[in-house]
Coordinates of C-alpha atoms in Angstrom, one line a residue:
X1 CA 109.7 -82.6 -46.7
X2 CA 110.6 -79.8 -48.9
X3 CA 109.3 -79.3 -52.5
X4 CA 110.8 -78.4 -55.8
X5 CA 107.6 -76.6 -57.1
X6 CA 107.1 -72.6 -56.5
X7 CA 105.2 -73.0 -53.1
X8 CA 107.1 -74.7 -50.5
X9 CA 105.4 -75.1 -46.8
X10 CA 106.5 -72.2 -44.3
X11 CA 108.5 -73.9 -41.3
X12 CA 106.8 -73.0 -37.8
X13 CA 108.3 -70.7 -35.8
X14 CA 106.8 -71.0 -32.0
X15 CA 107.6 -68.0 -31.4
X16 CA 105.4 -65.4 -33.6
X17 CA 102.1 -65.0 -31.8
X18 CA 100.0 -66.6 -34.9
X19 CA 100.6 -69.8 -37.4
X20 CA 102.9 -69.0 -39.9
X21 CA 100.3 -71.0 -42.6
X22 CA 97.7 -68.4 -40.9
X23 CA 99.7 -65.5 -42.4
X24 CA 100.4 -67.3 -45.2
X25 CA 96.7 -67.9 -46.1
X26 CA 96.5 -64.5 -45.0
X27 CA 98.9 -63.1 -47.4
X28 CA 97.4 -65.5 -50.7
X29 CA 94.0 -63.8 -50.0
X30 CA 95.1 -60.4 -50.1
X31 CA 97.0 -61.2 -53.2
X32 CA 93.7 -62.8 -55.1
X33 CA 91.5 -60.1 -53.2
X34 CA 93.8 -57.4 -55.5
X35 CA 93.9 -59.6 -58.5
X36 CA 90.4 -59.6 -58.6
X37 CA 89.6 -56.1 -58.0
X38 CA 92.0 -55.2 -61.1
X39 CA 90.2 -57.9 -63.3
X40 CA 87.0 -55.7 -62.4
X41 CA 88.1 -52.4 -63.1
X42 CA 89.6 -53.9 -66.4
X43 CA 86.2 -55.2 -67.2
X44 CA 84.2 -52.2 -66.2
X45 CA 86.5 -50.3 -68.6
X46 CA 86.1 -52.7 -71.3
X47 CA 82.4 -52.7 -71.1
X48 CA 82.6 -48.9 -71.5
X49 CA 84.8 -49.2 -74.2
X50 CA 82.1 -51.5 -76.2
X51 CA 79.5 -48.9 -75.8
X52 CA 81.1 -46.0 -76.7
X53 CA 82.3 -48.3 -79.5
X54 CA 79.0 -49.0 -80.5
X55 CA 77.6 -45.4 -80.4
X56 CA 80.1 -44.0 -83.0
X57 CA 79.2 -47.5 -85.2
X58 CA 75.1 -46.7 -85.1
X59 CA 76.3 -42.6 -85.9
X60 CA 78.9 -44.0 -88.4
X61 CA 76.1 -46.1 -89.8
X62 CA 73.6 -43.6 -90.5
X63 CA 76.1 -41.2 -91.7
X64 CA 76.7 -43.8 -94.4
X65 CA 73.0 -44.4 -94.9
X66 CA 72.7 -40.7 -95.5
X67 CA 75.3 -40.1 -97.9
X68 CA 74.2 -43.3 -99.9
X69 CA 71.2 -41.5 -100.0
X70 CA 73.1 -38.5 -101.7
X71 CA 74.7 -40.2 -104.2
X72 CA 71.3 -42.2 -105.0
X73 CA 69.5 -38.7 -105.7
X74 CA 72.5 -37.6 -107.8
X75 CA 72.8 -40.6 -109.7
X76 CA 69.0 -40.2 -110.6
X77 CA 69.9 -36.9 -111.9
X78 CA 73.0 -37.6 -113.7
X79 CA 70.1 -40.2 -115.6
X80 CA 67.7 -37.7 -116.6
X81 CA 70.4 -35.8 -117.7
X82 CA 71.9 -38.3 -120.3
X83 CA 68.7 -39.2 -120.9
X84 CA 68.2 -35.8 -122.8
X85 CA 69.4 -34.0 -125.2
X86 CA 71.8 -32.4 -123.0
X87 CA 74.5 -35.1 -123.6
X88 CA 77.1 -32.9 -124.2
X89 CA 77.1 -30.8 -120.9
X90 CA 77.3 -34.4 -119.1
X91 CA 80.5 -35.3 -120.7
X92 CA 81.3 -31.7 -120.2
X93 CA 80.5 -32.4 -116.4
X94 CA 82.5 -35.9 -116.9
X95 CA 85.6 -34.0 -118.2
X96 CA 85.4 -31.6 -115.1
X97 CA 85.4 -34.2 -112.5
X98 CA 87.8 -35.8 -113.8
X99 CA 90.1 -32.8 -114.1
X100 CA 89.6 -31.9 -110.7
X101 CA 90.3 -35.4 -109.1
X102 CA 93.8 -35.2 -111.4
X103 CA 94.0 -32.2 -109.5
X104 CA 93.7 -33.3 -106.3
X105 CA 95.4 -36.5 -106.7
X106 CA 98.7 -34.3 -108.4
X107 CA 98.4 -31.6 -105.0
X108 CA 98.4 -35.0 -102.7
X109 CA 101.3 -36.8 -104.6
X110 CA 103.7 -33.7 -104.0
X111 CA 103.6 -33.3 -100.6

């Protein structure tokens, strides 16, 4: 009885030494035996992948942590500044930021 599927049984020929189902099986189990091995390596990859991934996050992460701490401590400043009498040299310092970021932005549009 033949099938219309993808597998169809092996006929038996007498006259090979071994059952052709035999080397069939045979040939299936190698197949899944190399399947499996590449489904292994793929994870063993992947797993290295996530940790390296996960070092540069925990170094991204305190590299954030440290320049919010910047910018906290130069923020403080920037209050005591306007806070005195020195108003002037902030907008001063306002003016020149702002210069140079017109600056930079101008030098980046060109290119």
């Amino acid at each position: 009885m033949e099938r219309r599927g993808k597998y169809r049984e092996p006929e038996q020929q007498p006259l090979m030494g071994g059952s052709v189902y035999e080397e069939e099986n045979e040939r299936l189990t190698e197949s899944l035996r190399l399947k499996a091995k590449a489904l292994k390596t793929i994870s063993i990859d992947m797993g290295t992948e996530v940790k390296n991934q996960n070092k540069m996050l925990s170094e991204m992460d305190s590299d954030f942590d440290t320049a919010g701490g910047i910018l906290g401590a130069t923020m403080g400043r920037l209050k005591i500044l306007s806070r005195g009498s020195q108003s002037k040299l902030l907008c001063y310092m306002m003016l020149f930021a702002l210069f140079v970021f017109f600056i930079i932005y101008w030098i980046i549009k060109l290119r």
